[in-house]
Coordinates of C-alpha atoms in Angstrom, one line a residue:
X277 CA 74.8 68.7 80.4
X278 CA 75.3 71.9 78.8
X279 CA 75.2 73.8 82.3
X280 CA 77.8 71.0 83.6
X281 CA 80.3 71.7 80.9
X282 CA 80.1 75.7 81.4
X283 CA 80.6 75.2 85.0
X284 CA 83.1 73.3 85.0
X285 CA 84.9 75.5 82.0
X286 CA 84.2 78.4 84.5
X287 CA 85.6 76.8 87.4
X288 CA 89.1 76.1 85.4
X289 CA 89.3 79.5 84.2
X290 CA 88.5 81.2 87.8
X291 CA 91.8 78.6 89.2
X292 CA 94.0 79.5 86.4
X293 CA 93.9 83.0 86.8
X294 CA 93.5 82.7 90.6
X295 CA 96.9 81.0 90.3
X296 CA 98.1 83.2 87.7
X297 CA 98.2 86.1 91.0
X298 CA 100.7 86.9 93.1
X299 CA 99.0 88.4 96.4
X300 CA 100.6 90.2 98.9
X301 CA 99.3 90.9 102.6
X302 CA 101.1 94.0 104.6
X303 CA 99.7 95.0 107.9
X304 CA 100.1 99.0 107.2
X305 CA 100.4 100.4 110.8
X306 CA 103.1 98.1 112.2
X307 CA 105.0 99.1 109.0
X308 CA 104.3 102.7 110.3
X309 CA 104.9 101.9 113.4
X310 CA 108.5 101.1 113.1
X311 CA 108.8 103.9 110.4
X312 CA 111.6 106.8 112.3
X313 CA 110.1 109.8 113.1
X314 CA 106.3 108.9 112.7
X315 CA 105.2 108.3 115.8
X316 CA 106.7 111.5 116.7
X317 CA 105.0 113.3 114.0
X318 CA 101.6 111.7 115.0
X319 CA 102.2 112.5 118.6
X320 CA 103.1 116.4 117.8
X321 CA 100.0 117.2 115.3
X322 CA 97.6 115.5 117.8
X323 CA 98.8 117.3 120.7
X324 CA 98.7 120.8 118.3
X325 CA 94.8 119.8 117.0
X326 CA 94.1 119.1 121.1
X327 CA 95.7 122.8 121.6
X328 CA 93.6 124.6 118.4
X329 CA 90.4 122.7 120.0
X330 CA 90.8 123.8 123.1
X331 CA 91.3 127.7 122.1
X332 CA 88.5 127.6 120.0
X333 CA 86.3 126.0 122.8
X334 CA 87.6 128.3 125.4
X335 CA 87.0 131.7 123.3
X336 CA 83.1 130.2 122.8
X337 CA 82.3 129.4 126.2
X338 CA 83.6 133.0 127.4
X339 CA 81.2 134.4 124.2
X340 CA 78.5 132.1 125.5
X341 CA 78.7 133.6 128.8
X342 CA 79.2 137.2 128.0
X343 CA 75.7 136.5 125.7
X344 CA 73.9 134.6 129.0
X345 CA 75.0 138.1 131.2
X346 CA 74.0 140.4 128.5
X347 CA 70.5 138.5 127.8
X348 CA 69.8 137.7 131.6
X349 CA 67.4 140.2 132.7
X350 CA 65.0 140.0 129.8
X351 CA 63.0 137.0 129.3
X352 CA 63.3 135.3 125.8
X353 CA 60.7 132.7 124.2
X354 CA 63.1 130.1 122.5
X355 CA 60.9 130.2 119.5
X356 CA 61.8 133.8 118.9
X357 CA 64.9 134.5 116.3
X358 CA 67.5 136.7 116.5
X359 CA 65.7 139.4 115.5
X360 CA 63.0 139.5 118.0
X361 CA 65.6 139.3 120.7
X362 CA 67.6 142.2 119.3
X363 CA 64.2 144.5 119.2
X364 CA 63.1 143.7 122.9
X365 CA 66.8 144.9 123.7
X366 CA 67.6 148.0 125.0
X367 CA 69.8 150.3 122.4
X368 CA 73.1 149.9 124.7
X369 CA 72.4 146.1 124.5
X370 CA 71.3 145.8 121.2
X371 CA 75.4 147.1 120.3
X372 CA 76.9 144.8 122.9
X373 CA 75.0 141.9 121.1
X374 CA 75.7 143.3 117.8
X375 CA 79.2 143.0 118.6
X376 CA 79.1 139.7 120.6
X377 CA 78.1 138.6 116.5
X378 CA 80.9 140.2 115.8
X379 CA 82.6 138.1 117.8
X380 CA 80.7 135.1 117.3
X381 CA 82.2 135.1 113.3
X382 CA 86.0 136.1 114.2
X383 CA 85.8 133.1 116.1
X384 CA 84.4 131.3 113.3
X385 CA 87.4 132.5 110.9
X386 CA 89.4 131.7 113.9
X387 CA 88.3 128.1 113.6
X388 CA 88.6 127.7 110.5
X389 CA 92.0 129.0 109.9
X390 CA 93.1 126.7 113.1
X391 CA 91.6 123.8 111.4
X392 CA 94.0 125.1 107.7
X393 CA 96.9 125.6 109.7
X394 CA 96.9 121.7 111.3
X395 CA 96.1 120.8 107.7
X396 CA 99.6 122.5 106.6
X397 CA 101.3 120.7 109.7
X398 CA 99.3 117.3 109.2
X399 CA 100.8 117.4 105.2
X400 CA 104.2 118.7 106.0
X401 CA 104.8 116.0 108.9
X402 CA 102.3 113.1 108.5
X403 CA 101.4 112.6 105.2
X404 CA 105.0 112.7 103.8
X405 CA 106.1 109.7 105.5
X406 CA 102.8 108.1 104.3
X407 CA 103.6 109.1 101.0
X408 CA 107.4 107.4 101.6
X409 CA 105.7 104.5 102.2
X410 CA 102.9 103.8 100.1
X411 CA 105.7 104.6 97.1
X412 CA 107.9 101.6 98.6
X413 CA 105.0 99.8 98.6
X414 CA 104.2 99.8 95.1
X415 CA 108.1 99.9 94.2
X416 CA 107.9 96.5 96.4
X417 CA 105.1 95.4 94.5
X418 CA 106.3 96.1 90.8
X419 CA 109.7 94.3 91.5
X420 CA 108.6 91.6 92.8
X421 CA 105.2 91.4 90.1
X422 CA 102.4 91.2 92.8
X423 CA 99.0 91.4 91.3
X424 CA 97.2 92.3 94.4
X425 CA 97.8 94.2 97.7
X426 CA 95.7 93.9 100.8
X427 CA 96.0 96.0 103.5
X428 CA 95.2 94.2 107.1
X429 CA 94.2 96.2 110.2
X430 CA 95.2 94.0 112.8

């Protein structure tokens, strides 16, 4: 009986607040969608990260193969480290593959600055308009005294 009674209290208290709610449902991206100049922004950082990649892929492939010329004529085990390889080298090699390291780490920094720079872009052209609208969002949401928000991705 007692179970009964606290059920049924419970099941009272979870409809009166579930009516005391106001729920909203927003589909995010066709808001963003028809948002002015966001597709454009979208279009222009992905076609910038697409250029970055492609540098950064290009300089290590032309690394790669100036490393596969350089270590050609000796024969490497591939359970030997870098250090074995640079001591079965001749002294003319051994530099070149020095600075082929060298190399190896500016286009590292390369990267890595690439990858910094789209992050300016992404911040100073995407994110600002997602800013814009999460902020009407929650303006919508105060006037209007909705309770929850739920984002659909449809």
């Amino acid at each position: 009986m007692k179970l009964q009674l606290f059920l049924l209290s419970s099941f009272a208290f979870i409809t009166f607040t579930t009516n005391a709610q106001k729920t909203a449902f927003i589909n995010e991206a066709k808001i963003l969608e028809k948002l002015p100049g966001y597709s454009v922004a979208i279009k222009e950082t992905d076609s910038i990260k697409k250029i970055y990649i492609s540098e950064i892929e290009e300089n290590s492939k032309k690394l790669n193969t100036k490393i596969n010329g350089l270590l050609q004529s000796y024969s490497f085990k591939n359970t030997e480290t870098i250090d074995d390889i640079k001591n079965k080298l001749s002294a003319t090699d051994k530099n070149k593959f020095e600075l082929y390291q060298d190399e190896a780490k500016l286009i590292e920094k390369q990267a890595k600055n690439k990858n910094e720079e789209f992050d300016i872009l992404y911040k100073s052209k995407v994110t600002v308009l997602l800013d814009k609208v999460n902020k009407s969002i929650s303006e919508y949401c105060k006037q209007n005294k909705i309770d929850m928000l739920i984002k659909l991705d449809v």
